[in-house]
Short mmCIF file of C-alpha atoms in Angstrom, two decimals:
data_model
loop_
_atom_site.label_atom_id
_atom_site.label_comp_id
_atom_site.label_asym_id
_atom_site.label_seq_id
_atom_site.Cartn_x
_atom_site.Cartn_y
_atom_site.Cartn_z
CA UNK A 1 -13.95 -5.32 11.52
CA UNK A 2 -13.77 -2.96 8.64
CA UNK A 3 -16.30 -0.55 10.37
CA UNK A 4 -13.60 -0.51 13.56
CA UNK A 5 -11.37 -0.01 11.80
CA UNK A 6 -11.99 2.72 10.02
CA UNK A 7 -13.75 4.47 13.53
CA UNK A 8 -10.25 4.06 14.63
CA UNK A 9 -8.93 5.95 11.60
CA UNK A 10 -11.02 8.86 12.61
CA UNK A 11 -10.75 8.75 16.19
CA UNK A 12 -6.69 9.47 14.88
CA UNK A 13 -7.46 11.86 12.66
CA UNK A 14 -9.29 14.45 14.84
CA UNK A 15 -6.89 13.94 18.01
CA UNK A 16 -4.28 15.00 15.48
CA UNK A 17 -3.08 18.20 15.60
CA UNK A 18 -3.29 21.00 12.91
CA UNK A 19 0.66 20.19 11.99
CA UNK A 20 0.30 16.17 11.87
CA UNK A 21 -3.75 16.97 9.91
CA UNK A 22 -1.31 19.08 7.12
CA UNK A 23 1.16 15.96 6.83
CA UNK A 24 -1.99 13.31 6.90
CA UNK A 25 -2.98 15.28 3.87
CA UNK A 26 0.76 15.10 2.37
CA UNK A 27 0.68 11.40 2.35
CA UNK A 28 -2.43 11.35 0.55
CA UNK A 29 -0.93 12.49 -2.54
CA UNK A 30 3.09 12.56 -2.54
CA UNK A 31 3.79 9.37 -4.12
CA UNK A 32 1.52 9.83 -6.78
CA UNK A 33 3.61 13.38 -7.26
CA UNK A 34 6.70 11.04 -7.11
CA UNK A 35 5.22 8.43 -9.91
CA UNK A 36 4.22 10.90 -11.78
CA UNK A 37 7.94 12.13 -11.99
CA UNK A 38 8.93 9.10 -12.41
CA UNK A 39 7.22 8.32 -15.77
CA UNK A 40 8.61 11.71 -17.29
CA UNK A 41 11.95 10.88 -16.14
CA UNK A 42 11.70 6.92 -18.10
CA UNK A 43 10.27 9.07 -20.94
CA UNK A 44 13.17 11.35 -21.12
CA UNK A 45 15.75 8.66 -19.75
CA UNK A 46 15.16 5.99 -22.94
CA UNK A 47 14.16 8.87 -25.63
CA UNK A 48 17.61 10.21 -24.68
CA UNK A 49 19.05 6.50 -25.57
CA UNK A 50 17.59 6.74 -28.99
CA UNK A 51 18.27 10.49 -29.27
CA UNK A 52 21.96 10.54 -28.96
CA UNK A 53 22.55 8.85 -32.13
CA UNK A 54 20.62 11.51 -33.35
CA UNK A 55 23.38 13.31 -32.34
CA UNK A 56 26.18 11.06 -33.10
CA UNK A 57 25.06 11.23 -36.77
CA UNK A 58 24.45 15.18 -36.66
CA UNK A 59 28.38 15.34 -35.67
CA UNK A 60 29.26 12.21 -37.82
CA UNK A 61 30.93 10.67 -34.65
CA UNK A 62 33.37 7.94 -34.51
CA UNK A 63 32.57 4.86 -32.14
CA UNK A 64 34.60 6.18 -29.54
CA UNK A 65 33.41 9.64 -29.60
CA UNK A 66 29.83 8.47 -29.18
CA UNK A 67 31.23 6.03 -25.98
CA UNK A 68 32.60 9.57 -24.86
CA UNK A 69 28.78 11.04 -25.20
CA UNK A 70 27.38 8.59 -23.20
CA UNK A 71 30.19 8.20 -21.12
CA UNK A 72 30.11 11.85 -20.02
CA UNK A 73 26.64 11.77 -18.82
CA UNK A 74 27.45 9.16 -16.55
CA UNK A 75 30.82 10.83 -15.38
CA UNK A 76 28.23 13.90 -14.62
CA UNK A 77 26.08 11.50 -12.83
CA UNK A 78 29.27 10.15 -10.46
CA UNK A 79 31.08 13.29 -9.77
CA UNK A 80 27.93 15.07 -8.99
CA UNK A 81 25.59 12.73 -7.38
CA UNK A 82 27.81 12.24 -3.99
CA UNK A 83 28.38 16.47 -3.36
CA UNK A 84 24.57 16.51 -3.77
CA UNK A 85 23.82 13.39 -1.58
CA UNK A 86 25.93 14.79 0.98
CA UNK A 87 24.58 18.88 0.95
CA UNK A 88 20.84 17.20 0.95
CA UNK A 89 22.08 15.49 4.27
CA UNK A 90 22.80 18.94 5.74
CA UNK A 91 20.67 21.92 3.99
CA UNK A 92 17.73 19.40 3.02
CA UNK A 93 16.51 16.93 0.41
CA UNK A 94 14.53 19.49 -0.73
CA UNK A 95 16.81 21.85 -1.83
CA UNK A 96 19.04 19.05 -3.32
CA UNK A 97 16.05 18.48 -5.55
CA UNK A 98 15.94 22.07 -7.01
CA UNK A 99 19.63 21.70 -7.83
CA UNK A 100 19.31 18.73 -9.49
CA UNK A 101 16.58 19.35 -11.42
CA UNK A 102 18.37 23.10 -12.24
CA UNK A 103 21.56 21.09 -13.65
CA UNK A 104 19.08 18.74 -15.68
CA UNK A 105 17.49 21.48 -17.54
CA UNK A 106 20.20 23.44 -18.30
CA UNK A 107 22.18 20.23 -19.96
CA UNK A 108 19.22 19.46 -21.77
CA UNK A 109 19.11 23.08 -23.12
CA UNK A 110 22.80 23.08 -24.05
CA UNK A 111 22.49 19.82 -25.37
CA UNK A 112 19.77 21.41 -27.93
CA UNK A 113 21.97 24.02 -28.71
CA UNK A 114 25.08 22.51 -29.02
CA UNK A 115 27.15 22.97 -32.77
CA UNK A 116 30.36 20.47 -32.33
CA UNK A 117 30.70 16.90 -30.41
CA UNK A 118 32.73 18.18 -27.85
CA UNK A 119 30.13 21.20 -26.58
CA UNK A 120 27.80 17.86 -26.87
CA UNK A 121 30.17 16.12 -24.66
CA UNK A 122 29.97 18.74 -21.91
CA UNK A 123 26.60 19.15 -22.51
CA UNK A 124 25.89 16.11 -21.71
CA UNK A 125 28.18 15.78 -18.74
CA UNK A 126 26.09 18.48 -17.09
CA UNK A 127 22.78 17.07 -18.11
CA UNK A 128 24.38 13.55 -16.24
CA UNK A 129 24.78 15.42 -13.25
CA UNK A 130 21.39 16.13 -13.05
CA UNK A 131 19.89 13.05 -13.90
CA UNK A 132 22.01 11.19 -11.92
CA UNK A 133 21.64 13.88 -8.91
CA UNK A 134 17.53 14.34 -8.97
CA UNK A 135 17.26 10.44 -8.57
CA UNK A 136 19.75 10.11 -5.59
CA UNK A 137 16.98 12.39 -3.53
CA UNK A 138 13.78 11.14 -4.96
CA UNK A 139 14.61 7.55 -3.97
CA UNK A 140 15.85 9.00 -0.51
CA UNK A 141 12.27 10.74 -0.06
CA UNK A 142 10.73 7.93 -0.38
CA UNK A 143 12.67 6.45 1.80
CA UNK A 144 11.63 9.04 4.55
CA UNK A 145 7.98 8.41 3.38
CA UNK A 146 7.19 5.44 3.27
CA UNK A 147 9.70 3.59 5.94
CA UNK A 148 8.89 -0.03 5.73
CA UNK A 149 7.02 -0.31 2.58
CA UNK A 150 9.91 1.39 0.75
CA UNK A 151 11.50 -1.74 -1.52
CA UNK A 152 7.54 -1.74 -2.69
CA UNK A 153 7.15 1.92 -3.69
CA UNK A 154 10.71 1.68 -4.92
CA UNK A 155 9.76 -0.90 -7.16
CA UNK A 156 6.43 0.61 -8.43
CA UNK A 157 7.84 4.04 -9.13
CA UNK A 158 10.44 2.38 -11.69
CA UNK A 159 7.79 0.15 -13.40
CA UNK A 160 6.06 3.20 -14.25
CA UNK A 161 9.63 4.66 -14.80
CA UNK A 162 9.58 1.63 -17.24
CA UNK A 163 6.26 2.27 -18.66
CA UNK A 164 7.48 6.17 -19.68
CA UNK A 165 10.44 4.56 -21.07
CA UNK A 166 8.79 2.20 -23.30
CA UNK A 167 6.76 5.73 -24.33
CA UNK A 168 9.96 7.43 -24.78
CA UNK A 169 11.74 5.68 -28.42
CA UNK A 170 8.23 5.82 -29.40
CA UNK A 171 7.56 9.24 -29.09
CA UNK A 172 10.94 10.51 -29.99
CA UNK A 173 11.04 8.21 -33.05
CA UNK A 174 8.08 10.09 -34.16
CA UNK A 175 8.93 13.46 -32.75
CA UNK A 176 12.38 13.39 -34.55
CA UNK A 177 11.19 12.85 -37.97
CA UNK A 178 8.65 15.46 -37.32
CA UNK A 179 10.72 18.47 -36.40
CA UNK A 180 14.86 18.45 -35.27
CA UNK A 181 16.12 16.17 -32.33
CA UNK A 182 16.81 19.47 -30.60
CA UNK A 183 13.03 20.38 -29.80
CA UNK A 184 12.93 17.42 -27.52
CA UNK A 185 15.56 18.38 -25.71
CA UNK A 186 13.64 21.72 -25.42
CA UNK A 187 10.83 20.10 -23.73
CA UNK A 188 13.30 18.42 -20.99
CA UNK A 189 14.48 21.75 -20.65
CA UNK A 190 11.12 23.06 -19.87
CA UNK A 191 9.92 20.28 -17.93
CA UNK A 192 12.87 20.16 -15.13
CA UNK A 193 12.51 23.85 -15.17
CA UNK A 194 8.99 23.53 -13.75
CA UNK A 195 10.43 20.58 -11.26
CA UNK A 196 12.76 22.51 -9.95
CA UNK A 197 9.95 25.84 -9.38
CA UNK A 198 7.94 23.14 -8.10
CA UNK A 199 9.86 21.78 -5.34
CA UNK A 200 11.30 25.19 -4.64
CA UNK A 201 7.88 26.03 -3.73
CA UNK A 202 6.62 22.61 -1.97
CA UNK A 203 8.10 23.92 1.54
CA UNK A 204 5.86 21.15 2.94
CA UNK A 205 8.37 18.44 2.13
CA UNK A 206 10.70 19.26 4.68
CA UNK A 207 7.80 17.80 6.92
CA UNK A 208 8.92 14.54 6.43
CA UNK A 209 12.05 14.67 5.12
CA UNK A 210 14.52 12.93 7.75
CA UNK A 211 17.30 15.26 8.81
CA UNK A 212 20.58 14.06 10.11
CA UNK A 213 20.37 14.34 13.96
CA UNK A 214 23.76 15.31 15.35
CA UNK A 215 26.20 17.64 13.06
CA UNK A 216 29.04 15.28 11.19
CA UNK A 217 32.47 15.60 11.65
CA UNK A 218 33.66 15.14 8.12
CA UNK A 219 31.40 13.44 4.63
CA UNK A 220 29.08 11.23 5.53
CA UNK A 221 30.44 8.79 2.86
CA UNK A 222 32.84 7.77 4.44
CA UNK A 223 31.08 6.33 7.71
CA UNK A 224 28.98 4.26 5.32
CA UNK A 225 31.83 3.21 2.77
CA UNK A 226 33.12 1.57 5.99
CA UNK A 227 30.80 -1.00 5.47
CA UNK A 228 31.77 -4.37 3.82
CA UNK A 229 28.17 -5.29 2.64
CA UNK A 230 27.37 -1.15 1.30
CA UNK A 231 30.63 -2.25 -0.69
CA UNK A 232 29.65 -5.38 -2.31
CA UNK A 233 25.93 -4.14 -3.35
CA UNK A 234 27.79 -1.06 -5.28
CA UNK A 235 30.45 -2.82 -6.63
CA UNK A 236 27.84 -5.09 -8.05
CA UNK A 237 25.38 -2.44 -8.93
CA UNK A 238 28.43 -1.13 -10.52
CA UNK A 239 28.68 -3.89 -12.85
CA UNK A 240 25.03 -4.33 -13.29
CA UNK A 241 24.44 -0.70 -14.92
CA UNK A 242 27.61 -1.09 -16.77
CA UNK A 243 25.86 -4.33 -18.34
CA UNK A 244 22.79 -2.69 -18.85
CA UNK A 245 23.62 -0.21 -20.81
CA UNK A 246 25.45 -2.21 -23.59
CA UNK A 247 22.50 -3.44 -24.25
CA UNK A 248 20.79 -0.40 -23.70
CA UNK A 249 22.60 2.27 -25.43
CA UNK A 250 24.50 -0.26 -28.05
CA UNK A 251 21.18 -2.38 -29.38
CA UNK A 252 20.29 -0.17 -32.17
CA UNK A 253 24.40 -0.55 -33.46
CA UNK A 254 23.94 -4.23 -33.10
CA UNK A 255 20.77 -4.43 -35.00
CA UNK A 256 22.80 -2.04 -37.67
CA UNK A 257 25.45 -4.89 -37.35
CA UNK A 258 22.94 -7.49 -38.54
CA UNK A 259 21.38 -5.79 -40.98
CA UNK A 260 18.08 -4.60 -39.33
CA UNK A 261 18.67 -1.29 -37.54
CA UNK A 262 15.22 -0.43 -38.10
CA UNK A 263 14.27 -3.01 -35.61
CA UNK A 264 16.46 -1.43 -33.53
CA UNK A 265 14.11 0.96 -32.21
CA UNK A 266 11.56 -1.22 -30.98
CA UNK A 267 13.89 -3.64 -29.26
CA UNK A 268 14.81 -0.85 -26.91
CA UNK A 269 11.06 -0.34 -26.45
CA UNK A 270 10.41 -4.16 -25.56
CA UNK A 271 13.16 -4.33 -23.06
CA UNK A 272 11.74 -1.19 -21.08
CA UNK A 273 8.03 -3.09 -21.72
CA UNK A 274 9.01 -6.46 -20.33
CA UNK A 275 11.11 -4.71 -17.44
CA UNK A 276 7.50 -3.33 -16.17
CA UNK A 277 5.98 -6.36 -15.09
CA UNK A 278 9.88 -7.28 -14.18
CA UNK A 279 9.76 -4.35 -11.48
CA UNK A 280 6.21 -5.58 -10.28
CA UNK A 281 6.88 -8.64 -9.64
CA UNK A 282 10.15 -7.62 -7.69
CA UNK A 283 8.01 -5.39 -5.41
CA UNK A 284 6.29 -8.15 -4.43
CA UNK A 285 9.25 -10.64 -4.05
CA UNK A 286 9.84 -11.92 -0.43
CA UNK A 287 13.62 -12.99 -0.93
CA UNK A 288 15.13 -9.67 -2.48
CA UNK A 289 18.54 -11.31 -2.71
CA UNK A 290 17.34 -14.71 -4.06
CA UNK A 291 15.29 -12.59 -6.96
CA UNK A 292 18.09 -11.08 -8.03
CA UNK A 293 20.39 -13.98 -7.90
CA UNK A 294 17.99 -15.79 -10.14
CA UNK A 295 17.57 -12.61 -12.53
CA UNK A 296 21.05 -12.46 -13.48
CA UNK A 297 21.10 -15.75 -14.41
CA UNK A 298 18.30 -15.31 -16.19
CA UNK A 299 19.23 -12.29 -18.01
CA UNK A 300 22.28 -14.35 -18.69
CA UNK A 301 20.53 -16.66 -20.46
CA UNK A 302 18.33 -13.65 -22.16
CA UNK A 303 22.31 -12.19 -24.07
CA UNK A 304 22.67 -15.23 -25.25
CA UNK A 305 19.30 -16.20 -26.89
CA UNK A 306 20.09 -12.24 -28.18
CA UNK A 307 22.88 -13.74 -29.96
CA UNK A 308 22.60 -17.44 -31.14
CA UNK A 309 18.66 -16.87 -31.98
CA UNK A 310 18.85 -17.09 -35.91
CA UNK A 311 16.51 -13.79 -37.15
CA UNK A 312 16.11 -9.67 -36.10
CA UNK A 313 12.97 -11.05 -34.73
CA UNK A 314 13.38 -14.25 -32.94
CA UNK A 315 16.41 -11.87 -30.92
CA UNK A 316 13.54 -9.98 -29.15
CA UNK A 317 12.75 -13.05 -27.04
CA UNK A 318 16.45 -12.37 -25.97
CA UNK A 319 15.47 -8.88 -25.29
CA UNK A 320 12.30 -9.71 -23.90
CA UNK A 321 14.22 -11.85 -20.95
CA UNK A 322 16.44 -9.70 -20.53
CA UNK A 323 14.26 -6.56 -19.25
CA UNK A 324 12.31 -8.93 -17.07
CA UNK A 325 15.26 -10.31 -15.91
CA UNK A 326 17.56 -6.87 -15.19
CA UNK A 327 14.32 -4.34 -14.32
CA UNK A 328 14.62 -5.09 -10.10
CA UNK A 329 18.22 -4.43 -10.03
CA UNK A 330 18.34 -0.79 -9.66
CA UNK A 331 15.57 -0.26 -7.22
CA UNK A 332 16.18 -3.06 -5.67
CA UNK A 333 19.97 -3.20 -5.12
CA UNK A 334 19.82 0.65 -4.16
CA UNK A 335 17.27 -0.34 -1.72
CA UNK A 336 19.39 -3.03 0.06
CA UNK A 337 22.41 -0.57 0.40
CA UNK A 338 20.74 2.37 1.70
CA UNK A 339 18.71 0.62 4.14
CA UNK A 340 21.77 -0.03 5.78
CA UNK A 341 21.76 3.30 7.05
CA UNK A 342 18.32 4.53 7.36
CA UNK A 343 19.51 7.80 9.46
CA UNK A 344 21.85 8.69 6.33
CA UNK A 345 19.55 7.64 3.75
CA UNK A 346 20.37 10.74 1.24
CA UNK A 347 23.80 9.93 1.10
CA UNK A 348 23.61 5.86 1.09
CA UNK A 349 20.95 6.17 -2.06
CA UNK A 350 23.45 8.46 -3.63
CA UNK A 351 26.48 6.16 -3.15
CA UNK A 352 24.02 3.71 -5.25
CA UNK A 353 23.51 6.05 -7.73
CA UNK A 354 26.83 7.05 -7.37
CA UNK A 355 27.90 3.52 -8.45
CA UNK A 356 25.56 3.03 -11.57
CA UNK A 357 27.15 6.38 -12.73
CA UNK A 358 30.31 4.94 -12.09
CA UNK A 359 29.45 1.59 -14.04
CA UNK A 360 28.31 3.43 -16.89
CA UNK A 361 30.99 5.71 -17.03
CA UNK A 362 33.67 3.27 -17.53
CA UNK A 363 31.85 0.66 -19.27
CA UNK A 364 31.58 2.77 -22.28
CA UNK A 365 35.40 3.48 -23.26
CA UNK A 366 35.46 -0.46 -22.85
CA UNK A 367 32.38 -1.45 -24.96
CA UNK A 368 33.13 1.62 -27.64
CA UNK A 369 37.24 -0.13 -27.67
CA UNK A 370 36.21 -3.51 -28.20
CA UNK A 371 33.52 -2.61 -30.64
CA UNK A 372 36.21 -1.08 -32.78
CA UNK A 373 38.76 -3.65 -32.42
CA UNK A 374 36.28 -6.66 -32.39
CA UNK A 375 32.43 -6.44 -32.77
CA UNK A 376 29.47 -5.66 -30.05
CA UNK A 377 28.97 -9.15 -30.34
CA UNK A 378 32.24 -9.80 -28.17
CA UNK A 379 31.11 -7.43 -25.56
CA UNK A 380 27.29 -9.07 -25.00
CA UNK A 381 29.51 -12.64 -24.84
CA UNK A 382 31.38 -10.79 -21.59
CA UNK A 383 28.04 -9.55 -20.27
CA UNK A 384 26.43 -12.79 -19.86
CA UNK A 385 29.51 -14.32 -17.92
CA UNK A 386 29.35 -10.84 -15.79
CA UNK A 387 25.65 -11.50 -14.98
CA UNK A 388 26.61 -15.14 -14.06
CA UNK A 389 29.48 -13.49 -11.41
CA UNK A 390 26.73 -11.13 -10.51
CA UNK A 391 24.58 -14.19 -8.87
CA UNK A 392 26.97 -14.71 -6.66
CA UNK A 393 27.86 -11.46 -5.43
CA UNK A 394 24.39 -10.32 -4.53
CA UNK A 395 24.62 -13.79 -2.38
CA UNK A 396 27.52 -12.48 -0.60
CA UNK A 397 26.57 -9.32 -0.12
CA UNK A 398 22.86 -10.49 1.14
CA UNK A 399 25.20 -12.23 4.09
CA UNK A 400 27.40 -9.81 4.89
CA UNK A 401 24.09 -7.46 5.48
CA UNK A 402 22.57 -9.96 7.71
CA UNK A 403 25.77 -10.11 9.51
CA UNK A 404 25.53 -6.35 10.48
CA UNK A 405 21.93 -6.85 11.51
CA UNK A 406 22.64 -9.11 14.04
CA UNK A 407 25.71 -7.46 15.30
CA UNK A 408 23.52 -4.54 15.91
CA UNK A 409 20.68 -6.57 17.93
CA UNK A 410 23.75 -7.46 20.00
CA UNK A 411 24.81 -4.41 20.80
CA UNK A 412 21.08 -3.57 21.40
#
């Protein structure tokens, strides 16, 4: 059987022609080229989470002015990532790329060079719109790629995401104390520099890159915003990122709160550790929607062992639950929404990351206000009854998308 099979393989291989031989040999090695982006970009992702209190304390920032620092790079990510969704859906994914990465190395460089907290706040707001931008088109390549098996390959690239941010507070904890915060910033610089060379140069993309067939009248945003179930998975993916990165961005102040912020550190290491086998087993979950209904309870249940669990160290079980719990979301989510529209799939994966922008974005004036007024404790309490609402959406959204799948085989 094996033997056939692979006589078949070859009998394939040499009808193909010299253009279908050159994109045989493509798919050989592009989603290692993908993971392998992917584990820089968790490197630089959670060493930037430990890195801008680096900054906070270079500027001596207030609560709220370090909600405004993260805030901005997710503002960057929102207003951005939808203008480059929508030009990769009409001069290429490709391209879109390039720009991305451009934006990404030039915030990171500013970032370095900054001398007050508000260049740092623009700074940052350009190095969002990057991020945000370059992830949009990565998860629509592969997308065009790999067709069916995409949710899987989704899912793999951000565990190893996951394993370069568990790397990441590692390396810049050690990097920091070495030399200045701003060198690391330098290499981010340098490295989407090269990305963006890279995939000026990698014409052979465009092979398999999907293009949108007929010319749009108008953004083609708005065709898939019509969409009640598209709606639902952003609004919750909205909320979901928003969560996250409370617990994300805010653990180290919440270890300072109880006395252990040198603790902090490796908490956000463990939750990007856990989330790895988190993201594995979610590429291999049947149900999609049913695994994430059951995550956010669980990683409801993970905020509040974070809270009532008496010592610094008995709270990483919390944490622990918590990345298993929350690591399939992104991919995942994202996934559901822009399969919706596989013709479009540039734009719909950038309405996703769209939303987590979004999410981010105004979850920090909220978390940075409450932690002033109240305690971070207050806002992890309001997390845990968001995941719990969260359940329930993904539900209703899961039905909504079924709904438009059999519509369609009707009008078939």
């Amino acid at each position: 059987m094996v033997v056939n099979l692979k006589i078949i393989y070859i009998k394939h291989y040499v009808k193909a022609n010299k253009e279908d031989r050159h994109i045989i040999k493509i798919r050989q090695f592009f989603n290692s080229y993908i993971i392998f982006i992917f584990f820089f970009l968790g490197v630089f992702f959670s060493g930037n989470q430990l890195l801008v209190h680096y900054v906070e304390k270079t500027f001596n920032a207030s609560d709220f002015q370090f909600s405004l620092l993260i805030g901005a790079m997710y503002v960057g990510s929102l207003t951005m990532v939808l203008v480059l969704g929508e030009v990769s859906e009409r001069i290429g994914k490709r391209q879109g790329i390039v720009i991305a990465a451009t934006c990404y190395s030039i915030g990171a460089l500013f970032i370095a060079l900054s001398s007050s907290i508000h260049m740092s706040i623009v700074s940052f707001l350009l190095f969002g719109i990057g991020a945000g931008g370059i992830e949009g088109i990565l998860f629509s390549l592969i997308g065009d790629y790999n067709g069916p098996s995409t949710h899987k390959v989704m899912n793999i690239s951000q565990a190893v995401f996951s394993v370069g941010a568990v790397t990441g507070p590692i390396l810049v904890n050690y990097m920091a104390k070495a030399f200045a915060y701003q060198y690391v910033y330098g290499i981010m610089w340098a490295f989407m520099g090269v990305l963006a060379i890279l995939f000026w140069l990698s014409k052979e993309v465009d092979s398999f890159a999907k293009k949108t067939k007929k010319k749009k009248k108008g953004l083609v945003i708005f065709k898939l915003l019509k969409n009640p179930a598209m709606v639902v998975f952003m609004v919750a993916l909205m909320l979901a990122i928003g969560s996250e990165t409370a617990v994300t961005y805010w653990l180290i102040n919440y270890y300072e709160l109880i006395g252990a912020v040198a603790l902090g550190s490796f908490g956000l290491s463990l939750y990007w550790m856990s989330s790895i086998p988190g993201r594995i087993i979610g590429a291999y979950a049947k149900n999609q929607s049913r695994h994430l209904s059951f995550g956010f309870i669980l990683g409801s249940i993970g905020i509040v062992l974070l809270l009532v669990l008496p010592t610094p160290l008995l709270k990483f079980i919390g944490i622990a639950i918590l990345g298993l719990a929350l690591a399939p979301v992104y991919p995942s989510i994202s996934t559901l929404g822009a399969r919706l529209f596989p013709e479009n799939s540039a734009a719909a994966f950038s309405l996703m990351v769209f939303s987590c922008g979004l999410g981010g974005a105004l979850a920090q004036p909220v978390i940075g206000a409450v932690s002033e007024s109240s305690s971070i404790e207050t806002v992890y309490v309001g997390i845990a009854v968001i995941l719990i609402l969260l359940s329930v959406m993904i539900m209703i959204g899961s039905k909504l998308s079924n709904k438009k799948d059999e519509t369609e085989v009707v009008h078939q």
